[in-house]
Amino acid sequence: MARNRRRLLGGWGMAVLTAAAIGLTGLVTADQAAAVAGATADAAYGYVVKVRVGADRACTGVLVDPHLVATAKNCFATAPVTGPAPAGSTVTTRSDQPVAAQTVTVDYLHVRDDRNLVVAHLAKTVTGVRGSAPVSASASAAGETLRVLGFGRTARDWLPDLPHTGQIAVQDTTATTLGLVPLGDATICRGDAGGPVIRENSDGTAELVAVLSTSWQGGCLGETGTRRDATASRVDGLGAWIAQLKEFEVTGRVEAAGGTGCLVVTDGTGTYQLAGGDATVVKAGQTVHVYGYRAPNPAGACTQGVRVQVTQAYTVQTLTGTVTKGVEGCSLLSSGGVTYSPFGGDPAVVTVGAKLSIAGYPISGVTKCSQGTPFRVLSVTPATAVSLRARVNGKYVTAANAGAEPLIANRDTVGGSWEKFDSFELGDGLIALRAQVNGKYVTADGAGDRALIANRDYVGGTWEKFLLVRNTDGSVSLKAVVNGKFVTAESAGAEPLIANRDTVGGSWEKFDLNNL
């Protein structure tokens, strides 16, 4: 019996459930046949969506992530392939959700070769829908009762505004499909392709086990046959595959790789090719934070790392300073002449009075604080209180005259705040030094032509940035970014510090960096 049934499913009588939009809207009332259909699905099933491909194909889909919709792959073409979606492909949410119906473009397809299943990537996040149906890890068994939902035609409507639903029984299973028999007055019609088949648990949760594929359509509007059995493509057990299709975040310095125009980022142990994104942000030498999704390499493209289609890209900045409290109670940090409102960091670290380096990027409209520019925190490094002792004379560096005069190595001890500096990490081995005596940053004045002095309110550019070089003898050297010169205790420490040496030639360019 099972063998005979499978032969019939592949024959002329079993219809693919993709609906033609012209057919859905072109019939008049006199053409409508009396047939049974399931009830309108409750608004709690907000994850069920309409899928349209151009002007002539309509299906159903299920949100498996705010950026991903699972549906039947034959909704898009007879034999779709992984890659950009056909023009005019969209997903529309239900009109009875907390957020008004949203129509979002489908920009990429992840196709399964072994079954009638595709996961469509959305160009924009879908928000404000009710309910969820995570992918089930458990297979269905013959005799199990499940629920199906779809936007296809019903017994009386060619193009319903809301999805309908009914219960079905699993008749048989294969490695990739379920054979289904509708129960009661339920039926599965054109336009239901890709609709979710869910398991409803006793605790009120639901799990996605399959998406609808084909049906005999008995009881559907415009159909004269009575046979109603159907098939669905199994989704259970594909949670890990779907998870790797979700958008993710990568942070790192962009580097040019082999191949024309190839750009890569290494984040931890992973290397990623960056495809697309704002070219003014995603460029070699820039440290970026990008959002994107895995997309296979097109022919002739880069071969290094995992290709990521970039959906959003931000230039990573590093703020330095002391956290203050705004009038609304929000944490604020002034850096580079701008006041920021950092969010997303550990509140036990980003606290009032803390001296911090905060890496991240500004982004609008994401906090409730009216003060400051919102700043997404990626990482936080507390500043370290340090002193510097010149190797050439064994004297400590001081911000002479409470910072009003240049730095000079002429103190026997760390006697107070004149000899204390806060070291802020800027990334890539760079630091900024802020004198505790006056709260000013050390600068290589005159682009390095004049002595170092602590007289800057913030790290405004390369004058206030130094590369911290650790020498093999345990000492450190400071290389000014502005001119690429090493800082020296001029005249064996008798004159102020200045960045004018090409190399670390001896003890004049070496210092002991001591944490306080």
Short mmCIF file of C-alpha atoms in Angstrom, two decimals:
data_model
loop_
_atom_site.label_atom_id
_atom_site.label_comp_id
_atom_site.label_asym_id
_atom_site.label_seq_id
_atom_site.Cartn_x
_atom_site.Cartn_y
_atom_site.Cartn_z
CA MET A 1 0.00 0.00 0.00
CA ALA A 2 2.79 2.38 0.86
CA ARG A 3 4.60 1.66 -2.43
CA ASN A 4 1.42 2.29 -4.44
CA ARG A 5 0.80 5.57 -2.60
CA ARG A 6 4.27 6.90 -3.33
CA ARG A 7 3.78 6.16 -7.03
CA LEU A 8 0.59 8.22 -7.01
CA LEU A 9 2.29 11.12 -5.19
CA GLY A 10 4.70 11.41 -8.06
CA GLY A 11 1.99 11.17 -10.71
CA TRP A 12 -0.21 13.73 -12.39
CA GLY A 13 -2.76 13.89 -9.58
CA MET A 14 -0.45 15.26 -6.86
CA ALA A 15 -0.19 19.05 -7.22
CA VAL A 16 2.72 21.22 -6.22
CA LEU A 17 1.25 23.81 -3.88
CA THR A 18 2.70 26.92 -5.49
CA ALA A 19 -0.17 29.25 -6.36
CA ALA A 20 -0.34 31.41 -9.46
CA ALA A 21 -1.31 34.92 -8.46
CA ILE A 22 -3.39 35.39 -11.62
CA GLY A 23 -5.38 32.26 -10.86
CA LEU A 24 -5.90 33.34 -7.27
CA THR A 25 -7.44 36.63 -8.21
CA GLY A 26 -8.98 35.90 -11.59
CA LEU A 27 -12.02 33.79 -10.65
CA VAL A 28 -15.43 35.21 -9.92
CA THR A 29 -17.98 34.08 -7.35
CA ALA A 30 -19.85 31.84 -9.78
CA ASP A 31 -16.70 29.76 -10.24
CA GLN A 32 -16.27 29.00 -6.56
CA ALA A 33 -16.84 25.39 -5.64
CA ALA A 34 -18.11 24.27 -2.26
CA ALA A 35 -15.32 22.58 -0.33
CA VAL A 36 -14.10 22.13 3.21
CA ALA A 37 -11.11 23.95 4.71
CA GLY A 38 -9.47 24.58 8.06
CA ALA A 39 -10.24 27.49 10.35
CA THR A 40 -8.45 30.84 10.35
CA ALA A 41 -5.26 30.53 12.38
CA ASP A 42 -5.12 32.41 15.68
CA ALA A 43 -2.91 35.52 15.83
CA ALA A 44 -0.59 33.59 18.14
CA TYR A 45 0.78 31.90 15.00
CA GLY A 46 2.45 35.14 13.98
CA TYR A 47 5.48 33.36 12.53
CA VAL A 48 3.49 32.22 9.47
CA VAL A 49 4.17 34.54 6.50
CA LYS A 50 3.19 35.02 2.86
CA VAL A 51 5.90 34.44 0.26
CA ARG A 52 5.64 36.02 -3.20
CA VAL A 53 7.97 35.60 -6.16
CA GLY A 54 7.31 38.20 -8.82
CA ALA A 55 3.73 38.65 -9.97
CA ASP A 56 2.80 35.03 -10.58
CA ARG A 57 3.89 32.84 -7.66
CA ALA A 58 2.65 32.78 -4.07
CA CYS A 59 3.44 30.45 -1.19
CA THR A 60 3.57 30.26 2.58
CA GLY A 61 6.65 30.38 4.79
CA VAL A 62 7.66 30.18 8.43
CA LEU A 63 10.02 32.52 10.26
CA VAL A 64 12.88 30.54 11.77
CA ASP A 65 14.84 33.69 12.64
CA PRO A 66 14.14 37.44 12.28
CA HIS A 67 16.17 37.29 9.03
CA LEU A 68 15.25 33.80 7.77
CA VAL A 69 12.13 32.14 6.35
CA ALA A 70 11.85 28.43 5.61
CA THR A 71 9.60 27.48 2.71
CA ALA A 72 9.31 25.12 -0.26
CA LYS A 73 12.07 25.63 -2.81
CA ASN A 74 9.73 25.10 -5.77
CA CYS A 75 8.06 28.34 -4.74
CA PHE A 76 11.00 30.13 -6.38
CA ALA A 77 11.65 27.99 -9.47
CA THR A 78 11.60 24.45 -10.75
CA ALA A 79 15.23 23.99 -9.70
CA PRO A 80 16.44 26.99 -7.68
CA VAL A 81 20.07 27.19 -6.63
CA THR A 82 21.80 28.73 -3.66
CA GLY A 83 22.48 32.36 -4.44
CA PRO A 84 20.67 35.67 -4.97
CA ALA A 85 16.88 35.39 -4.97
CA PRO A 86 14.80 36.10 -8.09
CA ALA A 87 13.78 39.72 -8.53
CA GLY A 88 10.51 40.60 -6.86
CA SER A 89 10.78 37.99 -4.10
CA THR A 90 9.16 39.21 -0.88
CA VAL A 91 7.83 38.03 2.45
CA THR A 92 4.81 39.67 4.12
CA THR A 93 3.82 39.19 7.75
CA ARG A 94 0.28 38.83 9.07
CA SER A 95 -1.87 41.93 9.38
CA ASP A 96 -3.13 41.06 12.88
CA GLN A 97 0.21 41.27 14.71
CA PRO A 98 1.40 43.88 17.27
CA VAL A 99 3.32 45.55 14.41
CA ALA A 100 1.53 46.35 11.15
CA ALA A 101 2.07 43.96 8.24
CA GLN A 102 5.64 44.18 6.96
CA THR A 103 6.74 43.37 3.42
CA VAL A 104 10.45 42.56 3.25
CA THR A 105 12.61 41.71 0.24
CA VAL A 106 14.16 38.25 -0.02
CA ASP A 107 17.76 38.77 -1.13
CA TYR A 108 19.37 35.32 -0.92
CA LEU A 109 18.36 31.65 -1.04
CA HIS A 110 19.95 28.76 0.83
CA VAL A 111 18.70 25.69 -1.05
CA ARG A 112 18.65 22.09 0.20
CA ASP A 113 19.53 19.72 -2.62
CA ASP A 114 18.06 16.67 -0.86
CA ARG A 115 14.48 17.89 -0.33
CA ASN A 116 11.90 20.52 -1.29
CA LEU A 117 13.22 23.11 1.15
CA VAL A 118 14.82 26.52 0.96
CA VAL A 119 15.75 29.00 3.66
CA ALA A 120 15.31 32.55 2.37
CA HIS A 121 17.39 35.39 3.79
CA LEU A 122 15.56 38.67 4.33
CA ALA A 123 17.11 42.04 3.52
CA LYS A 124 15.65 43.48 6.72
CA THR A 125 14.79 42.14 10.16
CA VAL A 126 11.17 41.15 10.79
CA THR A 127 9.97 42.36 14.19
CA GLY A 128 6.80 42.42 16.25
CA VAL A 129 5.31 39.03 15.41
CA ARG A 130 3.78 36.71 17.97
CA GLY A 131 4.84 33.17 18.76
CA SER A 132 7.73 31.03 17.60
CA ALA A 133 8.29 27.48 16.40
CA PRO A 134 11.92 26.41 16.86
CA VAL A 135 13.17 23.62 14.63
CA SER A 136 12.44 20.28 16.24
CA ALA A 137 15.22 17.86 17.04
CA SER A 138 12.76 14.93 17.15
CA ALA A 139 11.41 13.11 14.12
CA SER A 140 7.71 12.53 13.62
CA ALA A 141 6.31 9.01 13.62
CA ALA A 142 3.42 7.45 11.75
CA GLY A 143 0.18 8.12 13.57
CA GLU A 144 1.31 11.37 15.19
CA THR A 145 -1.13 14.29 15.01
CA LEU A 146 0.36 17.60 13.89
CA ARG A 147 -0.89 21.04 12.89
CA VAL A 148 -0.50 22.68 9.47
CA LEU A 149 -0.86 26.36 8.56
CA GLY A 150 -0.94 28.14 5.23
CA PHE A 151 -2.01 31.19 3.22
CA GLY A 152 -3.32 29.08 0.33
CA ARG A 153 -6.85 29.03 -1.02
CA THR A 154 -9.56 27.63 1.24
CA ALA A 155 -12.99 26.15 0.57
CA ARG A 156 -14.42 29.60 -0.12
CA ASP A 157 -11.55 32.08 -0.61
CA TRP A 158 -9.02 32.26 -3.40
CA LEU A 159 -6.73 34.62 -1.54
CA PRO A 160 -7.38 34.71 2.22
CA ASP A 161 -6.05 37.65 4.22
CA LEU A 162 -4.99 35.42 7.11
CA PRO A 163 -3.59 31.90 7.22
CA HIS A 164 -5.85 28.94 7.86
CA THR A 165 -5.02 25.91 9.95
CA GLY A 166 -6.04 22.34 10.55
CA GLN A 167 -4.79 19.10 12.01
CA ILE A 168 -3.22 16.26 10.07
CA ALA A 169 -2.02 12.76 10.85
CA VAL A 170 1.36 11.43 9.78
CA GLN A 171 0.74 8.45 7.50
CA ASP A 172 4.33 7.48 6.75
CA THR A 173 7.85 8.88 6.75
CA THR A 174 11.06 8.76 4.73
CA ALA A 175 14.44 10.29 5.48
CA THR A 176 13.33 13.61 3.97
CA THR A 177 9.51 13.58 3.72
CA LEU A 178 6.31 13.04 5.65
CA GLY A 179 3.14 11.55 4.19
CA LEU A 180 0.14 13.42 5.62
CA VAL A 181 -3.61 12.84 5.87
CA PRO A 182 -5.78 15.85 6.86
CA LEU A 183 -8.16 15.29 9.77
CA GLY A 184 -11.71 16.60 10.09
CA ASP A 185 -12.49 19.31 7.55
CA ALA A 186 -8.85 20.32 7.01
CA THR A 187 -7.41 20.36 3.51
CA ILE A 188 -4.14 21.53 1.95
CA CYS A 189 -4.39 23.72 -1.16
CA ARG A 190 -2.41 25.74 -3.68
CA GLY A 191 -0.56 28.57 -1.95
CA ASP A 192 0.09 26.44 1.14
CA ALA A 193 3.49 25.30 -0.19
CA GLY A 194 6.13 25.98 2.45
CA GLY A 195 3.54 26.28 5.20
CA PRO A 196 4.72 25.03 8.59
CA VAL A 197 3.89 21.61 9.95
CA ILE A 198 4.22 21.96 13.71
CA ARG A 199 4.11 19.78 16.78
CA GLU A 200 2.17 21.39 19.64
CA ASN A 201 3.48 20.31 23.02
CA SER A 202 1.57 19.95 26.26
CA ASP A 203 3.42 22.92 27.79
CA GLY A 204 2.05 25.28 25.14
CA THR A 205 5.21 25.43 23.03
CA ALA A 206 5.46 24.48 19.37
CA GLU A 207 8.17 22.89 17.22
CA LEU A 208 8.67 23.03 13.47
CA VAL A 209 8.90 19.52 12.02
CA ALA A 210 8.30 20.08 8.28
CA VAL A 211 7.08 22.43 5.53
CA LEU A 212 4.27 21.54 3.14
CA SER A 213 5.23 20.33 -0.32
CA THR A 214 2.47 18.65 -2.40
CA SER A 215 -1.22 17.76 -2.09
CA TRP A 216 -4.10 16.09 -3.94
CA GLN A 217 -6.17 19.19 -2.97
CA GLY A 218 -9.48 17.48 -2.37
CA GLY A 219 -11.93 20.01 -0.91
CA CYS A 220 -10.02 23.07 -2.16
CA LEU A 221 -11.82 25.84 -4.00
CA GLY A 222 -11.94 25.09 -7.73
CA GLU A 223 -11.02 21.41 -7.31
CA THR A 224 -13.45 18.56 -8.10
CA GLY A 225 -11.41 15.69 -6.66
CA THR A 226 -11.91 14.41 -3.13
CA ARG A 227 -8.53 12.93 -2.29
CA ARG A 228 -6.77 15.05 0.35
CA ASP A 229 -3.51 13.37 1.34
CA ALA A 230 -0.34 15.43 1.03
CA THR A 231 3.42 15.45 1.57
CA ALA A 232 5.80 17.69 3.49
CA SER A 233 9.57 18.11 3.53
CA ARG A 234 11.10 17.28 6.88
CA VAL A 235 12.88 20.03 8.80
CA ASP A 236 13.45 18.18 12.07
CA GLY A 237 17.14 17.68 12.79
CA LEU A 238 18.18 20.61 10.56
CA GLY A 239 18.56 23.08 13.42
CA ALA A 240 22.36 23.17 13.14
CA TRP A 241 22.21 23.76 9.37
CA ILE A 242 19.73 26.61 9.78
CA ALA A 243 21.73 28.09 12.66
CA GLN A 244 24.79 28.53 10.45
CA LEU A 245 22.68 30.53 7.97
CA LYS A 246 21.74 33.16 10.54
CA GLU A 247 23.33 36.57 10.52
CA PHE A 248 26.32 36.91 12.79
CA GLU A 249 28.85 39.55 13.81
CA VAL A 250 32.55 39.80 13.01
CA THR A 251 35.07 42.32 14.31
CA GLY A 252 38.59 42.84 13.02
CA ARG A 253 41.01 44.70 10.80
CA VAL A 254 40.28 44.45 7.09
CA GLU A 255 43.19 43.11 5.04
CA ALA A 256 43.66 42.74 1.30
CA ALA A 257 43.90 39.09 0.26
CA GLY A 258 44.70 37.21 -2.92
CA GLY A 259 42.39 38.04 -5.81
CA THR A 260 41.24 41.36 -7.17
CA GLY A 261 39.19 43.26 -4.63
CA CYS A 262 39.32 40.49 -2.02
CA LEU A 263 39.04 41.73 1.55
CA VAL A 264 39.26 39.50 4.62
CA VAL A 265 38.89 39.85 8.38
CA THR A 266 40.26 37.49 11.00
CA ASP A 267 38.15 37.34 14.15
CA GLY A 268 39.67 34.99 16.71
CA THR A 269 40.48 31.80 14.83
CA GLY A 270 38.08 32.41 11.92
CA THR A 271 38.90 34.13 8.63
CA TYR A 272 36.06 35.68 6.65
CA GLN A 273 35.83 37.15 3.16
CA LEU A 274 33.77 40.32 3.13
CA ALA A 275 31.41 40.72 0.19
CA GLY A 276 29.45 43.93 -0.22
CA GLY A 277 28.97 46.56 2.45
CA ASP A 278 29.74 50.27 2.39
CA ALA A 279 33.06 50.62 0.55
CA THR A 280 33.95 53.68 2.63
CA VAL A 281 33.84 51.45 5.73
CA VAL A 282 34.84 48.00 4.45
CA LYS A 283 38.30 48.80 3.16
CA ALA A 284 41.84 47.58 3.77
CA GLY A 285 43.42 48.88 6.95
CA GLN A 286 40.13 49.71 8.65
CA THR A 287 38.98 48.01 11.85
CA VAL A 288 35.32 47.17 11.36
CA HIS A 289 32.37 45.48 12.99
CA VAL A 290 30.16 43.83 10.39
CA TYR A 291 26.90 41.92 10.34
CA GLY A 292 26.39 39.37 7.60
CA TYR A 293 25.56 35.83 6.61
CA ARG A 294 27.48 32.97 5.05
CA ALA A 295 27.20 32.88 1.26
CA PRO A 296 29.04 30.43 -1.03
CA ASN A 297 31.87 31.69 -3.20
CA PRO A 298 30.89 32.59 -6.76
CA ALA A 299 33.12 31.21 -9.50
CA GLY A 300 36.47 32.95 -9.72
CA ALA A 301 36.10 34.74 -6.39
CA CYS A 302 38.40 34.70 -3.38
CA THR A 303 39.13 31.33 -1.84
CA GLN A 304 40.44 32.45 1.55
CA GLY A 305 38.15 31.88 4.52
CA VAL A 306 34.35 31.82 4.73
CA ARG A 307 32.55 34.24 2.43
CA VAL A 308 30.24 36.62 4.29
CA GLN A 309 27.67 38.79 2.58
CA VAL A 310 27.84 42.02 4.57
CA THR A 311 24.49 43.54 5.53
CA GLN A 312 25.75 46.26 7.90
CA ALA A 313 29.23 47.61 8.55
CA TYR A 314 30.58 50.04 11.13
CA THR A 315 34.00 51.57 11.67
CA VAL A 316 35.26 50.61 15.12
CA GLN A 317 36.33 53.54 17.29
CA THR A 318 38.04 53.57 20.67
CA LEU A 319 36.83 56.03 23.28
CA THR A 320 39.00 56.94 26.25
CA GLY A 321 38.12 58.82 29.37
CA THR A 322 36.32 58.78 32.70
CA VAL A 323 32.68 57.70 32.92
CA THR A 324 30.29 60.30 34.30
CA LYS A 325 26.60 60.26 35.15
CA GLY A 326 24.07 62.12 33.02
CA VAL A 327 21.00 63.95 34.27
CA GLU A 328 18.83 60.93 33.38
CA GLY A 329 21.13 58.56 35.25
CA CYS A 330 22.73 57.26 32.05
CA SER A 331 26.46 56.65 31.86
CA LEU A 332 28.32 59.16 29.69
CA LEU A 333 31.87 59.34 28.39
CA SER A 334 33.41 62.31 26.61
CA SER A 335 36.06 61.45 24.04
CA GLY A 336 37.40 63.27 21.02
CA GLY A 337 35.33 66.32 21.86
CA VAL A 338 32.06 64.35 21.70
CA THR A 339 29.91 63.03 24.56
CA TYR A 340 28.76 59.44 24.13
CA SER A 341 26.22 57.26 25.89
CA PRO A 342 27.76 53.76 25.89
CA PHE A 343 25.41 50.77 25.99
CA GLY A 344 25.91 47.02 25.95
CA GLY A 345 28.93 46.90 28.25
CA ASP A 346 29.18 45.23 31.64
CA PRO A 347 27.49 47.69 34.06
CA ALA A 348 29.89 46.55 36.77
CA VAL A 349 32.76 47.86 34.62
CA VAL A 350 31.16 50.78 32.79
CA THR A 351 30.42 52.61 36.00
CA VAL A 352 30.64 56.23 37.10
CA GLY A 353 34.22 57.24 37.85
CA ALA A 354 35.81 54.39 35.89
CA LYS A 355 38.71 55.27 33.60
CA LEU A 356 38.17 53.19 30.48
CA SER A 357 39.05 52.44 26.89
CA ILE A 358 35.82 51.46 25.13
CA ALA A 359 35.89 49.96 21.63
CA GLY A 360 32.68 50.09 19.62
CA TYR A 361 30.76 52.28 17.24
CA PRO A 362 28.14 55.05 17.37
CA ILE A 363 24.63 54.10 16.30
CA SER A 364 21.43 56.11 16.51
CA GLY A 365 18.06 55.36 18.03
CA VAL A 366 18.91 52.47 20.34
CA THR A 367 18.91 53.96 23.86
CA LYS A 368 16.42 55.91 25.93
CA CYS A 369 19.00 58.48 26.97
CA SER A 370 18.65 61.91 25.39
CA GLN A 371 22.17 62.93 26.43
CA GLY A 372 25.12 61.82 24.37
CA THR A 373 25.50 59.89 21.14
CA PRO A 374 24.54 56.21 21.59
CA PHE A 375 27.65 54.03 21.37
CA ARG A 376 27.50 50.23 21.02
CA VAL A 377 30.15 48.72 23.28
CA LEU A 378 32.17 45.83 21.85
CA SER A 379 34.91 45.66 24.47
CA VAL A 380 36.03 47.55 27.56
CA THR A 381 39.54 47.81 29.00
CA PRO A 382 40.11 49.66 32.27
CA ALA A 383 42.95 52.17 32.18
CA THR A 384 46.09 51.30 34.13
CA ALA A 385 47.84 53.79 36.43
CA VAL A 386 51.56 53.75 35.54
CA SER A 387 54.85 55.52 36.00
CA LEU A 388 57.75 55.75 33.55
CA ARG A 389 61.39 55.60 34.60
CA ALA A 390 64.10 56.42 32.08
CA ARG A 391 66.76 53.74 31.79
CA VAL A 392 69.41 56.29 30.86
CA ASN A 393 69.43 58.04 34.27
CA GLY A 394 67.07 56.01 36.48
CA LYS A 395 64.80 59.02 36.94
CA TYR A 396 61.00 59.06 36.79
CA VAL A 397 59.18 61.00 34.11
CA THR A 398 57.16 63.92 35.45
CA ALA A 399 54.59 66.27 33.96
CA ALA A 400 56.65 69.25 35.05
CA ASN A 401 54.99 72.21 36.74
CA ALA A 402 51.72 70.29 37.13
CA GLY A 403 51.64 69.65 33.39
CA ALA A 404 52.26 73.21 32.29
CA GLU A 405 55.75 72.28 31.11
CA PRO A 406 57.01 69.35 28.96
CA LEU A 407 57.60 65.85 30.29
CA ILE A 408 61.10 65.29 31.65
CA ALA A 409 62.81 62.39 33.43
CA ASN A 410 64.23 64.12 36.52
CA ARG A 411 62.42 62.75 39.59
CA ASP A 412 64.00 60.28 42.02
CA THR A 413 60.65 58.88 43.17
CA VAL A 414 56.98 58.85 42.29
CA GLY A 415 56.18 61.62 44.70
CA GLY A 416 52.62 62.39 43.63
CA SER A 417 50.29 62.89 40.69
CA TRP A 418 52.95 64.68 38.60
CA GLU A 419 54.69 61.32 38.05
CA LYS A 420 51.51 59.28 37.56
CA PHE A 421 49.83 58.61 34.24
CA ASP A 422 46.75 56.66 33.17
CA SER A 423 47.53 54.34 30.25
CA PHE A 424 44.58 53.77 27.90
CA GLU A 425 44.70 50.93 25.37
CA LEU A 426 43.67 51.95 21.85
CA GLY A 427 44.05 48.59 20.12
CA ASP A 428 46.76 47.27 17.79
CA GLY A 429 49.38 47.88 20.48
CA LEU A 430 48.69 51.61 20.69
CA ILE A 431 48.23 53.53 23.93
CA ALA A 432 47.42 57.03 25.09
CA LEU A 433 48.84 58.50 28.30
CA ARG A 434 46.87 60.91 30.47
CA ALA A 435 48.65 62.81 33.24
CA GLN A 436 46.88 62.43 36.57
CA VAL A 437 48.02 65.85 37.75
CA ASN A 438 45.86 67.76 35.26
CA GLY A 439 43.77 65.11 33.46
CA LYS A 440 45.36 66.02 30.12
CA TYR A 441 46.63 63.65 27.45
CA VAL A 442 50.28 63.54 26.46
CA THR A 443 50.92 64.76 22.92
CA ALA A 444 53.92 64.74 20.59
CA ASP A 445 53.59 68.47 20.17
CA GLY A 446 54.16 70.06 16.80
CA ALA A 447 53.65 66.69 15.10
CA GLY A 448 56.70 65.47 17.02
CA ASP A 449 58.93 68.47 16.38
CA ARG A 450 58.52 69.70 19.95
CA ALA A 451 58.78 68.03 23.34
CA LEU A 452 56.06 65.79 24.77
CA ILE A 453 53.61 67.69 26.94
CA ALA A 454 50.37 66.79 28.75
CA ASN A 455 48.03 69.50 27.48
CA ARG A 456 45.35 67.83 25.35
CA ASP A 457 41.75 67.36 26.51
CA TYR A 458 41.24 64.24 24.42
CA VAL A 459 42.89 61.89 21.95
CA GLY A 460 42.20 63.93 18.87
CA GLY A 461 44.46 62.20 16.37
CA THR A 462 47.88 60.66 15.86
CA TRP A 463 49.72 63.23 18.01
CA GLU A 464 48.31 61.59 21.17
CA LYS A 465 48.88 57.98 20.10
CA PHE A 466 51.99 55.93 20.83
CA LEU A 467 52.97 52.41 19.89
CA LEU A 468 54.10 50.53 22.99
CA VAL A 469 57.16 48.45 22.04
CA ARG A 470 58.31 45.84 24.54
CA ASN A 471 62.05 45.26 24.40
CA THR A 472 63.79 41.97 25.14
CA ASP A 473 65.44 43.36 28.29
CA GLY A 474 62.06 44.06 29.93
CA SER A 475 62.02 47.76 29.14
CA VAL A 476 59.57 49.52 26.84
CA SER A 477 59.91 52.14 24.14
CA LEU A 478 57.30 54.59 22.87
CA LYS A 479 56.95 55.25 19.15
CA ALA A 480 54.92 58.32 18.23
CA VAL A 481 52.31 57.51 15.59
CA VAL A 482 52.35 61.03 14.19
CA ASN A 483 55.92 60.81 12.85
CA GLY A 484 57.00 57.20 13.41
CA LYS A 485 59.84 58.32 15.71
CA PHE A 486 60.84 56.87 19.07
CA VAL A 487 60.60 58.93 22.24
CA THR A 488 63.96 59.69 23.82
CA ALA A 489 65.06 61.18 27.14
CA GLU A 490 67.07 63.83 25.37
CA SER A 491 70.62 64.61 26.51
CA ALA A 492 70.64 61.54 28.77
CA GLY A 493 67.53 62.85 30.53
CA ALA A 494 68.74 66.40 31.11
CA GLU A 495 66.26 67.72 28.54
CA PRO A 496 62.52 66.98 27.99
CA LEU A 497 61.24 63.88 26.24
CA ILE A 498 60.87 64.22 22.48
CA ALA A 499 59.92 61.81 19.66
CA ASN A 500 62.82 62.22 17.24
CA ARG A 501 64.74 58.93 17.07
CA ASP A 502 64.50 56.51 14.14
CA THR A 503 65.47 53.48 16.23
CA VAL A 504 65.92 52.36 19.80
CA GLY A 505 69.62 53.08 19.85
CA GLY A 506 70.28 52.62 23.55
CA SER A 507 69.10 53.49 27.05
CA TRP A 508 67.91 56.98 26.06
CA GLU A 509 64.91 55.41 24.25
CA LYS A 510 64.17 52.81 26.94
CA PHE A 511 61.86 53.15 29.92
CA ASP A 512 60.56 50.97 32.72
CA LEU A 513 56.77 50.95 32.68
CA ASN A 514 55.58 50.32 36.23
CA ASN A 515 51.98 49.64 37.20
CA LEU A 516 50.93 51.59 40.28
#
